[in-house]
Amino acid sequence: MRDQIARSEARQQVNKAVANSPGLSTLGIDGRLVRFSPIDSAAIEISHGWYGSSYPWGDVPRWKRKDAKGLDLALWHADELCGLCYATPRRSHLRIKVILLEGQPNMRHPLKGLVARLMFLAVGVYARMLGCEVIQIESPEPGVVSYYQRLGFQFDADGCLVISAGRS
């Protein structure tokens, strides 16, 4: 129950921060239309219609039952699903690992280019609540490593792509 409350609180904190974000306003995005929620059956169903998506979002409900500290995020702009993310500390007290992260493949969705940044903001809030120091990208696809590096991620001494949870 404590973990469920922490996940809910993290989403609430991020929703509040995004709703009042001057940075989004500068980009012409009304932050009040942006929200994070758990990945539910409606989000999974929508993701099945994403052209080219091969991520196992349908497995997330099972993962959530097995992983009390796992964080599932559906990122919405009004009624449009713009991204999905699953992260977990997996028995670690220092790292939270982003297992899956996907933005809607439609080139014109309202949060195009912002999905990863917003997801890392939310994961960072949750990581800090858990006392984790680092966000790690689990098995990053080679084609997106440079993008993550532009967001501030770096390879650590163990070869893991990480960023401080305080910097996300």
JSON list of C-alpha atoms in Angstrom, two decimals:
[
{"chain": "A", "resi": 1, "resn": "MET", "atom": "CA", "xyz": [0.00, 0.00, 0.00]},
{"chain": "A", "resi": 2, "resn": "ARG", "atom": "CA", "xyz": [2.87, 2.38, 0.84]},
{"chain": "A", "resi": 3, "resn": "ASP", "atom": "CA", "xyz": [4.35, 1.90, -2.65]},
{"chain": "A", "resi": 4, "resn": "GLN", "atom": "CA", "xyz": [0.98, 2.55, -4.29]},
{"chain": "A", "resi": 5, "resn": "ILE", "atom": "CA", "xyz": [0.65, 5.78, -2.33]},
{"chain": "A", "resi": 6, "resn": "ALA", "atom": "CA", "xyz": [4.18, 6.84, -3.34]},
{"chain": "A", "resi": 7, "resn": "ARG", "atom": "CA", "xyz": [3.42, 6.22, -7.03]},
{"chain": "A", "resi": 8, "resn": "SER", "atom": "CA", "xyz": [0.20, 8.18, -6.79]},
{"chain": "A", "resi": 9, "resn": "GLU", "atom": "CA", "xyz": [1.91, 11.04, -4.95]},
{"chain": "A", "resi": 10, "resn": "ALA", "atom": "CA", "xyz": [4.70, 11.17, -7.54]},
{"chain": "A", "resi": 11, "resn": "ARG", "atom": "CA", "xyz": [2.16, 11.43, -10.38]},
{"chain": "A", "resi": 12, "resn": "GLN", "atom": "CA", "xyz": [0.25, 14.14, -8.50]},
{"chain": "A", "resi": 13, "resn": "GLN", "atom": "CA", "xyz": [3.42, 16.18, -7.89]},
{"chain": "A", "resi": 14, "resn": "VAL", "atom": "CA", "xyz": [4.43, 15.97, -11.54]},
{"chain": "A", "resi": 15, "resn": "ASN", "atom": "CA", "xyz": [0.92, 16.77, -12.77]},
{"chain": "A", "resi": 16, "resn": "LYS", "atom": "CA", "xyz": [0.91, 19.89, -10.60]},
{"chain": "A", "resi": 17, "resn": "ALA", "atom": "CA", "xyz": [4.39, 20.95, -11.76]},
{"chain": "A", "resi": 18, "resn": "VAL", "atom": "CA", "xyz": [3.54, 20.42, -15.43]},
{"chain": "A", "resi": 19, "resn": "ALA", "atom": "CA", "xyz": [0.21, 22.24, -15.15]},
{"chain": "A", "resi": 20, "resn": "ASN", "atom": "CA", "xyz": [2.06, 25.33, -13.93]},
{"chain": "A", "resi": 21, "resn": "SER", "atom": "CA", "xyz": [5.12, 25.01, -16.18]},
{"chain": "A", "resi": 22, "resn": "PRO", "atom": "CA", "xyz": [6.17, 28.25, -17.86]},
{"chain": "A", "resi": 23, "resn": "GLY", "atom": "CA", "xyz": [8.49, 26.17, -20.07]},
{"chain": "A", "resi": 24, "resn": "LEU", "atom": "CA", "xyz": [5.53, 24.39, -21.67]},
{"chain": "A", "resi": 25, "resn": "SER", "atom": "CA", "xyz": [3.69, 27.69, -22.09]},
{"chain": "A", "resi": 26, "resn": "THR", "atom": "CA", "xyz": [6.71, 29.06, -23.95]},
{"chain": "A", "resi": 27, "resn": "LEU", "atom": "CA", "xyz": [6.36, 26.12, -26.36]},
{"chain": "A", "resi": 28, "resn": "GLY", "atom": "CA", "xyz": [2.67, 26.88, -26.88]},
{"chain": "A", "resi": 29, "resn": "ILE", "atom": "CA", "xyz": [1.49, 23.93, -24.78]},
{"chain": "A", "resi": 30, "resn": "ASP", "atom": "CA", "xyz": [-1.18, 24.37, -22.14]},
{"chain": "A", "resi": 31, "resn": "GLY", "atom": "CA", "xyz": [0.29, 22.43, -19.22]},
{"chain": "A", "resi": 32, "resn": "ARG", "atom": "CA", "xyz": [-3.18, 22.00, -17.73]},
{"chain": "A", "resi": 33, "resn": "LEU", "atom": "CA", "xyz": [-3.95, 19.59, -20.59]},
{"chain": "A", "resi": 34, "resn": "VAL", "atom": "CA", "xyz": [-0.90, 17.43, -19.83]},
{"chain": "A", "resi": 35, "resn": "ARG", "atom": "CA", "xyz": [-1.29, 14.67, -17.27]},
{"chain": "A", "resi": 36, "resn": "PHE", "atom": "CA", "xyz": [0.32, 11.48, -16.04]},
{"chain": "A", "resi": 37, "resn": "SER", "atom": "CA", "xyz": [-1.77, 8.48, -15.07]},
{"chain": "A", "resi": 38, "resn": "PRO", "atom": "CA", "xyz": [-1.17, 4.77, -14.49]},
{"chain": "A", "resi": 39, "resn": "ILE", "atom": "CA", "xyz": [-1.02, 2.57, -17.57]},
{"chain": "A", "resi": 40, "resn": "ASP", "atom": "CA", "xyz": [-4.51, 1.12, -17.74]},
{"chain": "A", "resi": 41, "resn": "SER", "atom": "CA", "xyz": [-6.38, -1.04, -20.24]},
{"chain": "A", "resi": 42, "resn": "ALA", "atom": "CA", "xyz": [-7.42, 2.02, -22.29]},
{"chain": "A", "resi": 43, "resn": "ALA", "atom": "CA", "xyz": [-3.79, 3.16, -22.68]},
{"chain": "A", "resi": 44, "resn": "ILE", "atom": "CA", "xyz": [-2.69, -0.37, -23.60]},
{"chain": "A", "resi": 45, "resn": "GLU", "atom": "CA", "xyz": [-5.47, -0.63, -26.19]},
{"chain": "A", "resi": 46, "resn": "ILE", "atom": "CA", "xyz": [-4.45, 2.70, -27.75]},
{"chain": "A", "resi": 47, "resn": "SER", "atom": "CA", "xyz": [-0.80, 1.62, -27.86]},
{"chain": "A", "resi": 48, "resn": "HIS", "atom": "CA", "xyz": [-1.77, -1.49, -29.83]},
{"chain": "A", "resi": 49, "resn": "GLY", "atom": "CA", "xyz": [-2.86, 0.88, -32.60]},
{"chain": "A", "resi": 50, "resn": "TRP", "atom": "CA", "xyz": [0.49, 2.67, -32.71]},
{"chain": "A", "resi": 51, "resn": "TYR", "atom": "CA", "xyz": [2.06, 1.88, -36.04]},
{"chain": "A", "resi": 52, "resn": "GLY", "atom": "CA", "xyz": [5.40, 0.14, -35.63]},
{"chain": "A", "resi": 53, "resn": "SER", "atom": "CA", "xyz": [5.16, -0.34, -31.86]},
{"chain": "A", "resi": 54, "resn": "SER", "atom": "CA", "xyz": [6.65, -3.62, -30.70]},
{"chain": "A", "resi": 55, "resn": "TYR", "atom": "CA", "xyz": [6.84, -2.91, -26.97]},
{"chain": "A", "resi": 56, "resn": "PRO", "atom": "CA", "xyz": [5.04, -5.33, -24.62]},
{"chain": "A", "resi": 57, "resn": "TRP", "atom": "CA", "xyz": [2.73, -2.79, -22.98]},
{"chain": "A", "resi": 58, "resn": "GLY", "atom": "CA", "xyz": [0.14, -5.52, -22.49]},
{"chain": "A", "resi": 59, "resn": "ASP", "atom": "CA", "xyz": [2.54, -7.15, -19.99]},
{"chain": "A", "resi": 60, "resn": "VAL", "atom": "CA", "xyz": [2.59, -4.10, -17.69]},
{"chain": "A", "resi": 61, "resn": "PRO", "atom": "CA", "xyz": [-0.42, -5.17, -15.54]},
{"chain": "A", "resi": 62, "resn": "ARG", "atom": "CA", "xyz": [1.38, -8.46, -14.75]},
{"chain": "A", "resi": 63, "resn": "TRP", "atom": "CA", "xyz": [4.64, -6.61, -14.02]},
{"chain": "A", "resi": 64, "resn": "LYS", "atom": "CA", "xyz": [2.80, -4.26, -11.67]},
{"chain": "A", "resi": 65, "resn": "ARG", "atom": "CA", "xyz": [1.39, -7.19, -9.69]},
{"chain": "A", "resi": 66, "resn": "LYS", "atom": "CA", "xyz": [4.89, -8.69, -9.27]},
{"chain": "A", "resi": 67, "resn": "ASP", "atom": "CA", "xyz": [6.82, -5.45, -8.72]},
{"chain": "A", "resi": 68, "resn": "ALA", "atom": "CA", "xyz": [5.45, -3.39, -5.84]},
{"chain": "A", "resi": 69, "resn": "LYS", "atom": "CA", "xyz": [7.85, -0.50, -6.51]},
{"chain": "A", "resi": 70, "resn": "GLY", "atom": "CA", "xyz": [7.43, -0.38, -10.30]},
{"chain": "A", "resi": 71, "resn": "LEU", "atom": "CA", "xyz": [6.20, 2.92, -11.73]},
{"chain": "A", "resi": 72, "resn": "ASP", "atom": "CA", "xyz": [3.93, 2.90, -14.75]},
{"chain": "A", "resi": 73, "resn": "LEU", "atom": "CA", "xyz": [3.23, 6.14, -16.56]},
{"chain": "A", "resi": 74, "resn": "ALA", "atom": "CA", "xyz": [0.82, 7.02, -19.31]},
{"chain": "A", "resi": 75, "resn": "LEU", "atom": "CA", "xyz": [1.38, 10.56, -20.59]},
{"chain": "A", "resi": 76, "resn": "TRP", "atom": "CA", "xyz": [-1.69, 12.31, -21.99]},
{"chain": "A", "resi": 77, "resn": "HIS", "atom": "CA", "xyz": [-2.39, 15.62, -23.66]},
{"chain": "A", "resi": 78, "resn": "ALA", "atom": "CA", "xyz": [-6.12, 16.11, -23.18]},
{"chain": "A", "resi": 79, "resn": "ASP", "atom": "CA", "xyz": [-7.54, 12.79, -24.49]},
{"chain": "A", "resi": 80, "resn": "GLU", "atom": "CA", "xyz": [-4.55, 11.87, -26.64]},
{"chain": "A", "resi": 81, "resn": "LEU", "atom": "CA", "xyz": [-2.07, 9.30, -25.36]},
{"chain": "A", "resi": 82, "resn": "CYS", "atom": "CA", "xyz": [1.41, 10.67, -26.13]},
{"chain": "A", "resi": 83, "resn": "GLY", "atom": "CA", "xyz": [3.70, 8.24, -24.34]},
{"chain": "A", "resi": 84, "resn": "LEU", "atom": "CA", "xyz": [4.17, 5.29, -22.02]},
{"chain": "A", "resi": 85, "resn": "CYS", "atom": "CA", "xyz": [6.91, 4.41, -19.56]},
{"chain": "A", "resi": 86, "resn": "TYR", "atom": "CA", "xyz": [7.70, 1.66, -17.07]},
{"chain": "A", "resi": 87, "resn": "ALA", "atom": "CA", "xyz": [10.50, 2.07, -14.51]},
{"chain": "A", "resi": 88, "resn": "THR", "atom": "CA", "xyz": [11.52, 0.10, -11.45]},
{"chain": "A", "resi": 89, "resn": "PRO", "atom": "CA", "xyz": [14.24, 0.07, -8.81]},
{"chain": "A", "resi": 90, "resn": "ARG", "atom": "CA", "xyz": [14.28, -3.78, -8.91]},
{"chain": "A", "resi": 91, "resn": "ARG", "atom": "CA", "xyz": [15.74, -4.56, -5.50]},
{"chain": "A", "resi": 92, "resn": "SER", "atom": "CA", "xyz": [18.06, -1.54, -5.72]},
{"chain": "A", "resi": 93, "resn": "HIS", "atom": "CA", "xyz": [18.07, 1.33, -3.29]},
{"chain": "A", "resi": 94, "resn": "LEU", "atom": "CA", "xyz": [20.33, 3.46, -5.47]},
{"chain": "A", "resi": 95, "resn": "ARG", "atom": "CA", "xyz": [19.00, 3.11, -9.04]},
{"chain": "A", "resi": 96, "resn": "ILE", "atom": "CA", "xyz": [15.67, 3.21, -10.74]},
{"chain": "A", "resi": 97, "resn": "LYS", "atom": "CA", "xyz": [15.76, 1.63, -14.19]},
{"chain": "A", "resi": 98, "resn": "VAL", "atom": "CA", "xyz": [13.66, 2.77, -17.12]},
{"chain": "A", "resi": 99, "resn": "ILE", "atom": "CA", "xyz": [12.69, -0.56, -18.64]},
{"chain": "A", "resi": 100, "resn": "LEU", "atom": "CA", "xyz": [10.41, 0.71, -21.41]},
{"chain": "A", "resi": 101, "resn": "LEU", "atom": "CA", "xyz": [9.80, 4.18, -22.80]},
{"chain": "A", "resi": 102, "resn": "GLU", "atom": "CA", "xyz": [7.86, 4.95, -25.94]},
{"chain": "A", "resi": 103, "resn": "GLY", "atom": "CA", "xyz": [6.39, 8.04, -27.47]},
{"chain": "A", "resi": 104, "resn": "GLN", "atom": "CA", "xyz": [3.44, 7.91, -29.79]},
{"chain": "A", "resi": 105, "resn": "PRO", "atom": "CA", "xyz": [4.88, 7.44, -33.29]},
{"chain": "A", "resi": 106, "resn": "ASN", "atom": "CA", "xyz": [2.54, 10.02, -34.86]},
{"chain": "A", "resi": 107, "resn": "MET", "atom": "CA", "xyz": [4.84, 12.83, -35.94]},
{"chain": "A", "resi": 108, "resn": "ARG", "atom": "CA", "xyz": [2.25, 15.49, -35.08]},
{"chain": "A", "resi": 109, "resn": "HIS", "atom": "CA", "xyz": [1.08, 14.61, -31.58]},
{"chain": "A", "resi": 110, "resn": "PRO", "atom": "CA", "xyz": [1.05, 17.62, -29.22]},
{"chain": "A", "resi": 111, "resn": "LEU", "atom": "CA", "xyz": [3.99, 16.52, -27.05]},
{"chain": "A", "resi": 112, "resn": "LYS", "atom": "CA", "xyz": [6.30, 15.39, -29.85]},
{"chain": "A", "resi": 113, "resn": "GLY", "atom": "CA", "xyz": [9.90, 15.87, -28.75]},
{"chain": "A", "resi": 114, "resn": "LEU", "atom": "CA", "xyz": [8.94, 16.23, -25.08]},
{"chain": "A", "resi": 115, "resn": "VAL", "atom": "CA", "xyz": [7.83, 12.73, -24.09]},
{"chain": "A", "resi": 116, "resn": "ALA", "atom": "CA", "xyz": [11.20, 11.50, -22.80]},
{"chain": "A", "resi": 117, "resn": "ARG", "atom": "CA", "xyz": [11.92, 14.72, -20.89]},
{"chain": "A", "resi": 118, "resn": "LEU", "atom": "CA", "xyz": [8.52, 14.66, -19.22]},
{"chain": "A", "resi": 119, "resn": "MET", "atom": "CA", "xyz": [8.82, 10.95, -18.40]},
{"chain": "A", "resi": 120, "resn": "PHE", "atom": "CA", "xyz": [12.26, 11.48, -16.85]},
{"chain": "A", "resi": 121, "resn": "LEU", "atom": "CA", "xyz": [10.84, 14.33, -14.79]},
{"chain": "A", "resi": 122, "resn": "ALA", "atom": "CA", "xyz": [8.19, 11.97, -13.39]},
{"chain": "A", "resi": 123, "resn": "VAL", "atom": "CA", "xyz": [10.63, 9.10, -12.85]},
{"chain": "A", "resi": 124, "resn": "GLY", "atom": "CA", "xyz": [12.99, 11.53, -11.10]},
{"chain": "A", "resi": 125, "resn": "VAL", "atom": "CA", "xyz": [10.29, 12.62, -8.66]},
{"chain": "A", "resi": 126, "resn": "TYR", "atom": "CA", "xyz": [9.50, 9.00, -7.83]},
{"chain": "A", "resi": 127, "resn": "ALA", "atom": "CA", "xyz": [13.20, 8.08, -7.61]},
{"chain": "A", "resi": 128, "resn": "ARG", "atom": "CA", "xyz": [13.81, 10.82, -5.06]},
{"chain": "A", "resi": 129, "resn": "MET", "atom": "CA", "xyz": [10.79, 9.66, -3.04]},
{"chain": "A", "resi": 130, "resn": "LEU", "atom": "CA", "xyz": [12.36, 6.18, -2.90]},
{"chain": "A", "resi": 131, "resn": "GLY", "atom": "CA", "xyz": [15.80, 7.57, -2.08]},
{"chain": "A", "resi": 132, "resn": "CYS", "atom": "CA", "xyz": [17.31, 6.46, -5.41]},
{"chain": "A", "resi": 133, "resn": "GLU", "atom": "CA", "xyz": [20.25, 8.53, -6.60]},
{"chain": "A", "resi": 134, "resn": "VAL", "atom": "CA", "xyz": [20.36, 7.54, -10.27]},
{"chain": "A", "resi": 135, "resn": "ILE", "atom": "CA", "xyz": [18.01, 6.94, -13.19]},
{"chain": "A", "resi": 136, "resn": "GLN", "atom": "CA", "xyz": [19.35, 4.26, -15.53]},
{"chain": "A", "resi": 137, "resn": "ILE", "atom": "CA", "xyz": [18.18, 3.39, -19.04]},
{"chain": "A", "resi": 138, "resn": "GLU", "atom": "CA", "xyz": [17.94, -0.39, -19.11]},
{"chain": "A", "resi": 139, "resn": "SER", "atom": "CA", "xyz": [19.26, -1.79, -22.39]},
{"chain": "A", "resi": 140, "resn": "PRO", "atom": "CA", "xyz": [19.05, 1.41, -24.46]},
{"chain": "A", "resi": 141, "resn": "GLU", "atom": "CA", "xyz": [18.54, 0.97, -28.17]},
{"chain": "A", "resi": 142, "resn": "PRO", "atom": "CA", "xyz": [21.75, 2.05, -29.92]},
{"chain": "A", "resi": 143, "resn": "GLY", "atom": "CA", "xyz": [19.90, 4.51, -32.14]},
{"chain": "A", "resi": 144, "resn": "VAL", "atom": "CA", "xyz": [18.69, 6.60, -29.21]},
{"chain": "A", "resi": 145, "resn": "VAL", "atom": "CA", "xyz": [21.80, 6.67, -27.00]},
{"chain": "A", "resi": 146, "resn": "SER", "atom": "CA", "xyz": [22.94, 10.00, -28.44]},
{"chain": "A", "resi": 147, "resn": "TYR", "atom": "CA", "xyz": [19.47, 11.47, -27.76]},
{"chain": "A", "resi": 148, "resn": "TYR", "atom": "CA", "xyz": [19.67, 10.37, -24.12]},
{"chain": "A", "resi": 149, "resn": "GLN", "atom": "CA", "xyz": [23.16, 11.85, -23.91]},
{"chain": "A", "resi": 150, "resn": "ARG", "atom": "CA", "xyz": [21.80, 15.19, -25.15]},
{"chain": "A", "resi": 151, "resn": "LEU", "atom": "CA", "xyz": [19.33, 15.01, -22.24]},
{"chain": "A", "resi": 152, "resn": "GLY", "atom": "CA", "xyz": [22.24, 14.64, -19.81]},
{"chain": "A", "resi": 153, "resn": "PHE", "atom": "CA", "xyz": [22.67, 10.86, -19.51]},
{"chain": "A", "resi": 154, "resn": "GLN", "atom": "CA", "xyz": [26.22, 9.52, -19.41]},
{"chain": "A", "resi": 155, "resn": "PHE", "atom": "CA", "xyz": [27.82, 6.12, -19.27]},
{"chain": "A", "resi": 156, "resn": "ASP", "atom": "CA", "xyz": [29.08, 5.29, -15.78]},
{"chain": "A", "resi": 157, "resn": "ALA", "atom": "CA", "xyz": [32.09, 3.13, -14.85]},
{"chain": "A", "resi": 158, "resn": "ASP", "atom": "CA", "xyz": [29.94, 0.00, -15.24]},
{"chain": "A", "resi": 159, "resn": "GLY", "atom": "CA", "xyz": [28.86, 0.96, -18.77]},
{"chain": "A", "resi": 160, "resn": "CYS", "atom": "CA", "xyz": [25.31, 1.88, -17.72]},
{"chain": "A", "resi": 161, "resn": "LEU", "atom": "CA", "xyz": [23.57, 4.91, -19.22]},
{"chain": "A", "resi": 162, "resn": "VAL", "atom": "CA", "xyz": [22.62, 7.03, -16.19]},
{"chain": "A", "resi": 163, "resn": "ILE", "atom": "CA", "xyz": [21.68, 10.49, -14.95]},
{"chain": "A", "resi": 164, "resn": "SER", "atom": "CA", "xyz": [21.42, 11.79, -11.41]},
{"chain": "A", "resi": 165, "resn": "ALA", "atom": "CA", "xyz": [17.85, 11.53, -10.13]},
{"chain": "A", "resi": 166, "resn": "GLY", "atom": "CA", "xyz": [18.26, 15.12, -8.95]},
{"chain": "A", "resi": 167, "resn": "ARG", "atom": "CA", "xyz": [19.01, 16.35, -12.49]},
{"chain": "A", "resi": 168, "resn": "SER", "atom": "CA", "xyz": [16.07, 14.80, -14.29]}
]
